[in-house]
Amino acid sequence: MRLLTLVPLILALLAAPAAAKGSRKIKRKLPPEFKYTDCEDDEAAAKQLEQLVKRYSTPAKCSSLIRQLRTKRPYPSRTPDRDTLDYRCPDGKTRQFTYILPSRYSRRKPAGVLFFLHGAIRQPAPGGGANEANMFAPAVRDLGLIVVGPSTYDGVEWGTPACRALIHHAFDFLKMHFNVDENRVYIAGHSDGGRGAFALLESEATFFAAAVPVIGAPGGVRRFGNLRNVPIFAINGAKDTLFEIDKVREAMKAMEATGIDLTFKEIADAGHDPRLFLTHKDEVCAFLKKHPREPYPEEVVLQWEPTEEDPQLFPADTMRWIRIDEIGPAPSNGTFEDPPGSLLRRGMPRLEARREGNRIEVTTRDVMRYTLLVSDEMFDLSKEIEIVTNGENSFTGKLEPDARVILEEARRFKDRKLVFSNRVGVVIGESDDDEGTEIEIE
């Protein structure tokens, strides 16, 4: 029996790439718009931006730009079907990620993505991403997903800035090299990786459609409001001695009370077994298939808590179509009616927004400035848009497409399903004439 349990690991080790390489730079002919969105150098990008803004100088030309950014881009033709690549993280350490294309991948058809976070993060370098990408990829074969196994080591948690940057870089790499369906990007993991899946949703929920943490728990999570934006399917064993089931049940109950879309499956005869993702693959695949991302949901929740050690830059400051720009004691605060047992911290800056037609209602606490991103997928741009903040009118007016905004946000998101035509910046405070909100429009 012990030999049988080792078979998947042995097969994964045999299939794993022999050596890692740095993220390659493949020469390919790109339109100037994608050269700008791909540009990693801010100074060079700024020069490119000015030329593009001159090119798209009218609303009609801006509409053409939006259509181009939403369509399939050129991809390199000789990228391996699987590879392990290096990335130098913000903490100065090099970490790897392994990707595996589905067997029927075609550049003509967008493919979804599954990020799988390994457990045992205290293992030495290079970490376990390559092995587990190979081990768990077969579970989602029927969904045709690109499977990515990032690696961490020496106890560096998945929710840290270093690991978040690794995952963000790996995702950007995929989008530049393969035809990715941005509305079918999922995150899963087991043990430390299951805990990591919860943690990643605190900062990266904008990009994920759903999450499947296995034999983990949301220990260390503080911004539970952000988890309300993504459906979660959690699987735990009742006999787990590392993540004790009584504590896990308590956490899951509190998450449900917080309004998180949670499906919790407890396996009565299972312990701390990462293979639960494989043995319950049919349920996992059904859950993922049922939950593509809604890029412009009617409601979003965003909590933001930047610190000197973790400034929580993009995408941590953004939830799909709204961004917090500045927090602090604000002269205007809304009221949140949280249910008993909620995990939403009362002293944490928070924003909730709901859209209906061309009207947006925003409720904030300890938020001094925020930005509303505008898309024709959200609004009828031939009509006025109304923004109400904490019960007071913040903005009413029409917004035409703006090339600078379109391009800046496209470079920030690198997401064909989240392309914005304009934005409205709302400053909550005193204006020159009276108390209210100041508006910044591009």
Short mmCIF file of C-alpha atoms in Angstrom, two decimals:
data_model
loop_
_atom_site.label_atom_id
_atom_site.label_comp_id
_atom_site.label_asym_id
_atom_site.label_seq_id
_atom_site.Cartn_x
_atom_site.Cartn_y
_atom_site.Cartn_z
CA MET A 1 0.00 0.00 0.00
CA ARG A 2 2.83 2.44 0.76
CA LEU A 3 4.32 1.80 -2.69
CA LEU A 4 1.01 2.63 -4.36
CA THR A 5 0.76 5.95 -2.54
CA LEU A 6 4.21 6.91 -3.86
CA VAL A 7 3.40 6.17 -7.51
CA PRO A 8 1.98 9.65 -8.33
CA LEU A 9 4.98 11.36 -6.74
CA ILE A 10 7.46 9.11 -8.61
CA LEU A 11 5.71 9.77 -11.93
CA ALA A 12 5.71 13.51 -11.25
CA LEU A 13 9.42 13.49 -10.45
CA LEU A 14 10.18 11.66 -13.69
CA ALA A 15 8.10 14.11 -15.69
CA ALA A 16 9.45 17.25 -14.03
CA PRO A 17 11.67 19.58 -16.09
CA ALA A 18 15.37 18.98 -15.57
CA ALA A 19 16.43 22.58 -15.18
CA ALA A 20 14.94 26.02 -14.81
CA LYS A 21 15.64 28.98 -17.02
CA GLY A 22 15.03 32.67 -16.67
CA SER A 23 11.80 33.98 -18.15
CA ARG A 24 12.77 34.17 -21.80
CA LYS A 25 12.33 37.21 -23.98
CA ILE A 26 11.06 35.94 -27.32
CA LYS A 27 11.23 38.35 -30.21
CA ARG A 28 7.91 38.76 -31.97
CA LYS A 29 6.26 41.47 -33.98
CA LEU A 30 3.84 43.33 -31.74
CA PRO A 31 1.54 46.25 -32.52
CA PRO A 32 2.64 49.41 -30.65
CA GLU A 33 -0.38 49.13 -28.34
CA PHE A 34 0.80 45.77 -26.99
CA LYS A 35 4.42 46.89 -26.93
CA TYR A 36 3.25 49.59 -24.52
CA THR A 37 1.14 47.30 -22.31
CA ASP A 38 4.00 44.76 -22.15
CA CYS A 39 6.71 47.36 -21.45
CA GLU A 40 8.35 46.80 -18.04
CA ASP A 41 10.31 50.07 -18.03
CA ASP A 42 8.16 52.95 -16.78
CA GLU A 43 10.24 55.66 -18.45
CA ALA A 44 10.16 53.93 -21.83
CA ALA A 45 6.44 53.24 -21.43
CA ALA A 46 5.74 56.92 -20.72
CA LYS A 47 7.31 57.90 -24.06
CA GLN A 48 5.33 55.25 -25.91
CA LEU A 49 2.14 56.40 -24.23
CA GLU A 50 2.42 59.96 -25.51
CA GLN A 51 2.73 58.75 -29.10
CA LEU A 52 -0.26 56.47 -28.74
CA VAL A 53 -2.41 59.18 -27.14
CA LYS A 54 -1.80 61.35 -30.22
CA ARG A 55 -2.83 58.48 -32.48
CA TYR A 56 -6.14 57.88 -30.66
CA SER A 57 -7.28 61.48 -30.44
CA THR A 58 -11.05 61.07 -30.96
CA PRO A 59 -13.80 59.03 -29.26
CA ALA A 60 -14.22 56.94 -32.42
CA LYS A 61 -10.52 56.12 -32.52
CA CYS A 62 -10.63 55.31 -28.80
CA SER A 63 -13.44 52.83 -29.44
CA SER A 64 -11.23 51.19 -32.05
CA LEU A 65 -8.40 51.00 -29.48
CA ILE A 66 -10.70 49.28 -26.98
CA ARG A 67 -11.72 46.70 -29.57
CA GLN A 68 -8.08 45.99 -30.36
CA LEU A 69 -7.14 45.51 -26.70
CA ARG A 70 -10.00 43.06 -26.26
CA THR A 71 -9.06 40.86 -29.20
CA LYS A 72 -6.46 38.12 -29.53
CA ARG A 73 -2.93 39.47 -29.54
CA PRO A 74 0.10 38.01 -31.37
CA TYR A 75 1.81 35.15 -29.56
CA PRO A 76 5.23 33.57 -30.09
CA SER A 77 5.08 30.39 -32.16
CA ARG A 78 7.85 28.33 -30.55
CA THR A 79 7.08 28.35 -26.84
CA PRO A 80 7.47 24.93 -25.12
CA ASP A 81 4.38 23.03 -24.03
CA ARG A 82 5.84 22.92 -20.51
CA ASP A 83 8.71 24.69 -18.83
CA THR A 84 10.15 25.79 -15.51
CA LEU A 85 11.32 29.40 -15.34
CA ASP A 86 13.09 31.60 -12.80
CA TYR A 87 11.93 34.93 -11.41
CA ARG A 88 13.79 37.24 -9.05
CA CYS A 89 11.27 38.24 -6.38
CA PRO A 90 11.14 41.57 -4.51
CA ASP A 91 12.91 40.00 -1.51
CA GLY A 92 15.96 39.40 -3.72
CA LYS A 93 15.51 35.62 -3.88
CA THR A 94 14.97 33.65 -7.07
CA ARG A 95 11.89 31.44 -7.23
CA GLN A 96 10.50 29.27 -9.97
CA PHE A 97 7.20 28.58 -11.64
CA THR A 98 6.33 25.63 -13.85
CA TYR A 99 3.59 25.72 -16.47
CA ILE A 100 2.02 22.81 -18.37
CA LEU A 101 -0.19 23.40 -21.40
CA PRO A 102 -3.26 21.20 -21.92
CA SER A 103 -2.79 18.46 -24.51
CA ARG A 104 -5.20 20.10 -26.95
CA TYR A 105 -4.03 23.68 -26.51
CA SER A 106 -4.46 25.84 -29.61
CA ARG A 107 -3.65 29.51 -30.02
CA ARG A 108 -7.01 29.84 -31.76
CA LYS A 109 -8.96 29.04 -28.59
CA PRO A 110 -8.48 30.72 -25.18
CA ALA A 111 -7.47 28.38 -22.35
CA GLY A 112 -8.21 28.84 -18.67
CA VAL A 113 -5.51 28.67 -16.00
CA LEU A 114 -5.16 26.85 -12.68
CA PHE A 115 -2.52 28.02 -10.21
CA PHE A 116 -1.75 25.21 -7.76
CA LEU A 117 0.13 26.14 -4.58
CA HIS A 118 2.22 23.38 -3.02
CA GLY A 119 2.42 22.55 0.69
CA ALA A 120 5.49 22.05 2.88
CA ILE A 121 6.77 25.58 2.32
CA ARG A 122 9.65 24.99 4.76
CA GLN A 123 11.37 22.70 2.30
CA PRO A 124 14.66 23.90 0.78
CA ALA A 125 14.99 25.56 -2.61
CA PRO A 126 13.75 25.28 -5.27
CA GLY A 127 10.42 24.26 -3.69
CA GLY A 128 7.74 21.86 -4.87
CA GLY A 129 5.91 23.66 -7.67
CA ALA A 130 7.28 21.65 -10.60
CA ASN A 131 6.44 18.28 -9.07
CA GLU A 132 2.94 19.22 -8.01
CA ALA A 133 2.07 20.88 -11.32
CA ASN A 134 2.77 17.49 -12.90
CA MET A 135 0.93 15.59 -10.19
CA PHE A 136 -2.29 17.61 -10.14
CA ALA A 137 -2.60 18.67 -13.79
CA PRO A 138 -4.39 15.41 -14.74
CA ALA A 139 -7.22 16.25 -12.33
CA VAL A 140 -8.35 19.18 -14.51
CA ARG A 141 -7.50 17.69 -17.90
CA ASP A 142 -11.15 17.73 -19.00
CA LEU A 143 -11.31 21.51 -18.43
CA GLY A 144 -8.38 22.17 -20.77
CA LEU A 145 -6.58 24.39 -18.26
CA ILE A 146 -2.99 25.61 -18.30
CA VAL A 147 -1.64 24.40 -14.94
CA VAL A 148 0.94 26.55 -13.14
CA GLY A 149 2.95 25.38 -10.14
CA PRO A 150 4.83 28.27 -8.48
CA SER A 151 7.47 27.42 -5.88
CA THR A 152 8.40 28.83 -2.50
CA TYR A 153 10.82 27.58 0.14
CA ASP A 154 12.47 28.24 3.52
CA GLY A 155 9.11 29.04 5.13
CA VAL A 156 8.18 32.05 2.99
CA GLU A 157 4.37 32.11 2.99
CA TRP A 158 2.29 32.35 -0.17
CA GLY A 159 0.60 35.54 0.99
CA THR A 160 3.85 37.52 1.29
CA PRO A 161 4.73 40.24 -1.24
CA ALA A 162 7.51 38.04 -2.67
CA CYS A 163 5.21 35.12 -3.51
CA ARG A 164 2.40 37.36 -4.71
CA ALA A 165 4.85 38.99 -7.13
CA LEU A 166 5.94 35.56 -8.37
CA ILE A 167 2.36 34.53 -9.13
CA HIS A 168 1.55 37.88 -10.73
CA HIS A 169 4.67 37.60 -12.91
CA ALA A 170 3.80 34.03 -13.93
CA PHE A 171 0.31 35.14 -14.92
CA ASP A 172 1.66 38.05 -16.98
CA PHE A 173 4.06 35.64 -18.69
CA LEU A 174 1.20 33.34 -19.65
CA LYS A 175 -0.91 36.19 -21.02
CA MET A 176 1.96 37.41 -23.19
CA HIS A 177 2.82 33.95 -24.56
CA PHE A 178 -0.48 32.04 -24.74
CA ASN A 179 -4.11 32.69 -25.56
CA VAL A 180 -5.49 32.83 -22.01
CA ASP A 181 -9.16 33.05 -21.02
CA GLU A 182 -8.92 35.63 -18.24
CA ASN A 183 -12.40 34.76 -17.00
CA ARG A 184 -11.36 31.16 -16.22
CA VAL A 185 -8.37 31.65 -13.93
CA TYR A 186 -8.50 29.63 -10.72
CA ILE A 187 -6.36 29.10 -7.64
CA ALA A 188 -6.00 25.94 -5.58
CA GLY A 189 -3.51 24.40 -3.19
CA HIS A 190 -3.09 21.95 -0.36
CA SER A 191 -1.90 22.29 3.25
CA ASP A 192 0.32 25.42 3.34
CA GLY A 193 -0.86 25.95 -0.22
CA GLY A 194 -4.50 25.65 0.87
CA ARG A 195 -3.86 28.34 3.45
CA GLY A 196 -2.05 30.25 0.72
CA ALA A 197 -5.07 30.10 -1.59
CA PHE A 198 -7.13 31.91 1.06
CA ALA A 199 -4.30 34.43 1.56
CA LEU A 200 -3.90 35.14 -2.16
CA LEU A 201 -7.57 36.09 -2.41
CA GLU A 202 -6.91 38.96 -0.01
CA SER A 203 -4.79 40.71 -2.64
CA GLU A 204 -5.37 39.04 -6.02
CA ALA A 205 -9.13 38.42 -6.07
CA THR A 206 -9.58 40.73 -9.07
CA PHE A 207 -7.99 38.09 -11.31
CA PHE A 208 -9.41 34.85 -9.90
CA ALA A 209 -12.74 33.28 -10.81
CA ALA A 210 -12.84 30.70 -7.99
CA ALA A 211 -10.65 28.97 -5.40
CA VAL A 212 -10.24 25.38 -4.15
CA PRO A 213 -8.18 25.22 -0.94
CA VAL A 214 -7.58 21.62 0.17
CA ILE A 215 -6.65 20.54 3.74
CA GLY A 216 -6.00 24.18 4.65
CA ALA A 217 -7.60 26.99 6.63
CA PRO A 218 -7.72 30.81 6.43
CA GLY A 219 -5.18 31.32 9.21
CA GLY A 220 -3.52 34.71 8.92
CA VAL A 221 -6.23 36.24 6.71
CA ARG A 222 -7.32 39.72 7.86
CA ARG A 223 -9.20 41.22 4.91
CA PHE A 224 -12.04 38.71 4.76
CA GLY A 225 -14.20 41.19 2.87
CA ASN A 226 -12.08 40.62 -0.24
CA LEU A 227 -12.91 36.92 -0.12
CA ARG A 228 -16.56 37.84 -0.69
CA ASN A 229 -15.71 38.54 -4.34
CA VAL A 230 -14.74 34.94 -5.20
CA PRO A 231 -16.60 31.62 -4.70
CA ILE A 232 -14.63 29.04 -2.67
CA PHE A 233 -14.80 25.25 -2.51
CA ALA A 234 -12.90 24.06 0.59
CA ILE A 235 -12.12 20.37 1.19
CA ASN A 236 -10.83 19.08 4.53
CA GLY A 237 -10.37 15.72 6.20
CA ALA A 238 -12.16 15.08 9.50
CA LYS A 239 -9.11 13.18 10.81
CA ASP A 240 -6.56 15.87 9.89
CA THR A 241 -4.14 16.34 12.81
CA LEU A 242 -2.41 19.43 11.34
CA PHE A 243 -5.48 21.48 10.45
CA GLU A 244 -7.76 20.21 13.20
CA ILE A 245 -11.30 19.83 11.97
CA ASP A 246 -12.95 21.56 14.96
CA LYS A 247 -10.99 24.73 14.27
CA VAL A 248 -11.58 24.43 10.55
CA ARG A 249 -15.34 24.06 11.08
CA GLU A 250 -15.35 27.14 13.27
CA ALA A 251 -13.48 29.15 10.62
CA MET A 252 -15.80 27.99 7.84
CA LYS A 253 -18.89 28.88 9.86
CA ALA A 254 -17.52 32.36 10.49
CA MET A 255 -16.70 32.80 6.81
CA GLU A 256 -20.25 31.89 5.86
CA ALA A 257 -21.53 34.42 8.42
CA THR A 258 -19.31 37.03 6.73
CA GLY A 259 -21.17 36.56 3.45
CA ILE A 260 -18.44 34.60 1.65
CA ASP A 261 -19.71 32.29 -1.10
CA LEU A 262 -18.33 29.11 0.48
CA THR A 263 -18.92 25.43 -0.25
CA PHE A 264 -17.36 23.28 2.48
CA LYS A 265 -16.84 19.55 2.06
CA GLU A 266 -15.67 17.50 5.05
CA ILE A 267 -14.37 14.00 4.28
CA ALA A 268 -15.17 11.78 7.27
CA ASP A 269 -12.42 9.16 6.88
CA ALA A 270 -9.65 11.40 5.50
CA GLY A 271 -6.66 12.89 7.26
CA HIS A 272 -4.08 15.40 6.01
CA ASP A 273 -4.15 14.01 2.48
CA PRO A 274 -3.27 16.26 -0.50
CA ARG A 275 -4.71 13.63 -2.86
CA LEU A 276 -8.22 14.81 -1.92
CA PHE A 277 -7.91 17.19 -4.88
CA LEU A 278 -7.42 14.13 -7.11
CA THR A 279 -9.94 11.78 -5.51
CA HIS A 280 -12.62 14.48 -5.66
CA LYS A 281 -11.61 15.82 -9.07
CA ASP A 282 -15.12 15.43 -10.53
CA GLU A 283 -16.57 17.74 -7.88
CA VAL A 284 -13.65 20.12 -8.23
CA CYS A 285 -14.02 20.33 -12.01
CA ALA A 286 -17.80 20.78 -11.77
CA PHE A 287 -17.29 23.63 -9.29
CA LEU A 288 -14.69 25.37 -11.46
CA LYS A 289 -16.76 24.95 -14.60
CA LYS A 290 -19.78 26.45 -12.83
CA HIS A 291 -17.86 29.56 -11.72
CA PRO A 292 -16.25 31.60 -14.49
CA ARG A 293 -15.30 35.10 -13.43
CA GLU A 294 -17.77 37.94 -13.86
CA PRO A 295 -15.35 40.76 -14.77
CA TYR A 296 -17.87 43.52 -14.03
CA PRO A 297 -19.96 42.21 -11.12
CA GLU A 298 -22.84 44.31 -9.83
CA GLU A 299 -21.37 44.34 -6.31
CA VAL A 300 -17.77 44.49 -5.07
CA VAL A 301 -16.16 44.64 -1.63
CA LEU A 302 -12.66 45.97 -0.99
CA GLN A 303 -10.64 46.17 2.21
CA TRP A 304 -7.18 47.72 2.05
CA GLU A 305 -4.56 47.77 4.79
CA PRO A 306 -1.16 48.89 3.40
CA THR A 307 1.86 48.90 5.69
CA GLU A 308 5.48 49.93 5.33
CA GLU A 309 6.49 46.27 5.02
CA ASP A 310 3.65 45.49 2.61
CA PRO A 311 2.37 48.57 0.72
CA GLN A 312 -0.25 46.39 -1.03
CA LEU A 313 0.11 48.00 -4.43
CA PHE A 314 -1.92 46.86 -7.45
CA PRO A 315 -3.83 44.61 -7.55
CA ALA A 316 -4.27 44.63 -3.76
CA ASP A 317 -5.74 48.16 -3.90
CA THR A 318 -8.27 47.24 -6.59
CA MET A 319 -11.38 45.09 -6.90
CA ARG A 320 -12.32 44.66 -10.55
CA TRP A 321 -13.70 48.14 -11.35
CA ILE A 322 -12.92 50.22 -8.27
CA ARG A 323 -9.67 51.22 -6.58
CA ILE A 324 -8.85 52.73 -3.19
CA ASP A 325 -6.25 55.49 -3.62
CA GLU A 326 -5.86 56.83 -0.09
CA ILE A 327 -7.03 55.85 3.37
CA GLY A 328 -7.22 57.76 6.63
CA PRO A 329 -9.68 59.59 8.89
CA ALA A 330 -12.36 60.75 6.46
CA PRO A 331 -14.96 63.46 7.15
CA SER A 332 -17.61 61.23 5.59
CA ASN A 333 -18.15 57.58 6.53
CA GLY A 334 -20.96 55.23 5.65
CA THR A 335 -22.61 52.58 7.79
CA PHE A 336 -22.13 48.84 7.32
CA GLU A 337 -24.62 46.39 8.77
CA ASP A 338 -22.52 43.29 9.40
CA PRO A 339 -24.22 40.13 10.64
CA PRO A 340 -23.34 38.56 14.02
CA GLY A 341 -20.20 36.45 13.85
CA SER A 342 -18.82 38.37 10.88
CA LEU A 343 -15.04 38.35 10.38
CA LEU A 344 -15.01 41.87 8.89
CA ARG A 345 -12.79 44.01 11.13
CA ARG A 346 -14.52 47.21 12.13
CA GLY A 347 -11.37 49.34 12.28
CA MET A 348 -10.11 48.42 8.80
CA PRO A 349 -10.59 50.77 5.81
CA ARG A 350 -13.36 49.41 3.65
CA LEU A 351 -15.36 50.13 0.53
CA GLU A 352 -18.47 48.48 -0.84
CA ALA A 353 -19.98 49.42 -4.19
CA ARG A 354 -23.15 48.41 -5.99
CA ARG A 355 -24.13 49.31 -9.54
CA GLU A 356 -27.58 49.29 -11.08
CA GLY A 357 -27.95 50.64 -14.56
CA ASN A 358 -25.93 53.86 -14.77
CA ARG A 359 -26.03 54.49 -11.03
CA ILE A 360 -23.28 53.49 -8.60
CA GLU A 361 -23.74 53.58 -4.83
CA VAL A 362 -20.49 53.51 -2.85
CA THR A 363 -20.21 53.12 0.91
CA THR A 364 -16.83 53.79 2.52
CA ARG A 365 -15.15 53.88 5.91
CA ASP A 366 -11.77 55.54 6.49
CA VAL A 367 -11.33 55.98 2.73
CA MET A 368 -10.22 59.45 1.61
CA ARG A 369 -9.91 58.87 -2.15
CA TYR A 370 -11.08 56.21 -4.56
CA THR A 371 -11.26 55.74 -8.33
CA LEU A 372 -14.21 54.32 -10.23
CA LEU A 373 -13.20 52.63 -13.50
CA VAL A 374 -15.71 52.98 -16.34
CA SER A 375 -16.45 50.49 -19.12
CA ASP A 376 -19.08 50.21 -21.82
CA GLU A 377 -19.61 46.68 -20.47
CA MET A 378 -20.91 48.30 -17.27
CA PHE A 379 -22.72 51.44 -18.41
CA ASP A 380 -24.65 52.94 -21.29
CA LEU A 381 -22.08 55.60 -22.11
CA SER A 382 -24.56 57.56 -24.22
CA LYS A 383 -26.29 58.49 -20.94
CA GLU A 384 -25.17 60.20 -17.74
CA ILE A 385 -23.46 58.20 -15.01
CA GLU A 386 -24.36 58.93 -11.38
CA ILE A 387 -22.01 58.19 -8.47
CA VAL A 388 -23.32 58.40 -4.90
CA THR A 389 -20.87 58.15 -1.99
CA ASN A 390 -22.13 57.62 1.56
CA GLY A 391 -25.56 58.91 0.52
CA GLU A 392 -24.24 62.09 -1.16
CA ASN A 393 -24.00 62.75 -4.89
CA SER A 394 -20.37 62.63 -6.02
CA PHE A 395 -20.73 62.86 -9.78
CA THR A 396 -23.34 63.07 -12.51
CA GLY A 397 -22.33 63.37 -16.14
CA LYS A 398 -21.35 61.71 -19.38
CA LEU A 399 -17.91 60.23 -19.93
CA GLU A 400 -16.31 59.79 -23.34
CA PRO A 401 -13.52 57.29 -23.96
CA ASP A 402 -10.07 58.66 -23.11
CA ALA A 403 -7.01 57.15 -24.79
CA ARG A 404 -4.66 57.85 -21.88
CA VAL A 405 -6.94 56.10 -19.40
CA ILE A 406 -7.61 53.18 -21.74
CA LEU A 407 -3.90 52.54 -22.22
CA GLU A 408 -2.74 53.19 -18.65
CA GLU A 409 -5.32 50.82 -17.21
CA ALA A 410 -4.65 48.23 -19.94
CA ARG A 411 -0.95 48.24 -19.00
CA ARG A 412 -1.87 47.94 -15.32
CA PHE A 413 -4.39 45.08 -15.70
CA LYS A 414 -3.05 43.22 -18.77
CA ASP A 415 -6.51 41.67 -18.95
CA ARG A 416 -8.53 41.62 -22.19
CA LYS A 417 -11.76 41.14 -20.23
CA LEU A 418 -11.10 44.21 -18.04
CA VAL A 419 -10.61 47.09 -20.45
CA PHE A 420 -11.78 50.51 -19.28
CA SER A 421 -12.64 53.60 -21.29
CA ASN A 422 -12.44 56.25 -18.56
CA ARG A 423 -12.29 56.75 -14.80
CA VAL A 424 -13.60 59.09 -12.13
CA GLY A 425 -11.52 59.94 -9.10
CA VAL A 426 -13.54 60.80 -5.99
CA VAL A 427 -11.92 62.74 -3.14
CA ILE A 428 -13.96 62.51 0.04
CA GLY A 429 -13.45 65.76 1.95
CA GLU A 430 -14.02 69.49 1.84
CA SER A 431 -14.28 71.28 -1.48
CA ASP A 432 -13.54 74.98 -1.98
CA ASP A 433 -17.17 75.98 -1.50
CA ASP A 434 -18.70 73.50 0.90
CA GLU A 435 -18.36 70.08 2.40
CA GLY A 436 -18.73 67.25 -0.05
CA THR A 437 -16.70 65.35 -2.56
CA GLU A 438 -14.17 66.63 -5.06
CA ILE A 439 -14.17 64.96 -8.45
CA GLU A 440 -11.21 64.28 -10.69
CA ILE A 441 -12.18 63.31 -14.24
CA GLU A 442 -9.76 62.28 -16.96
#
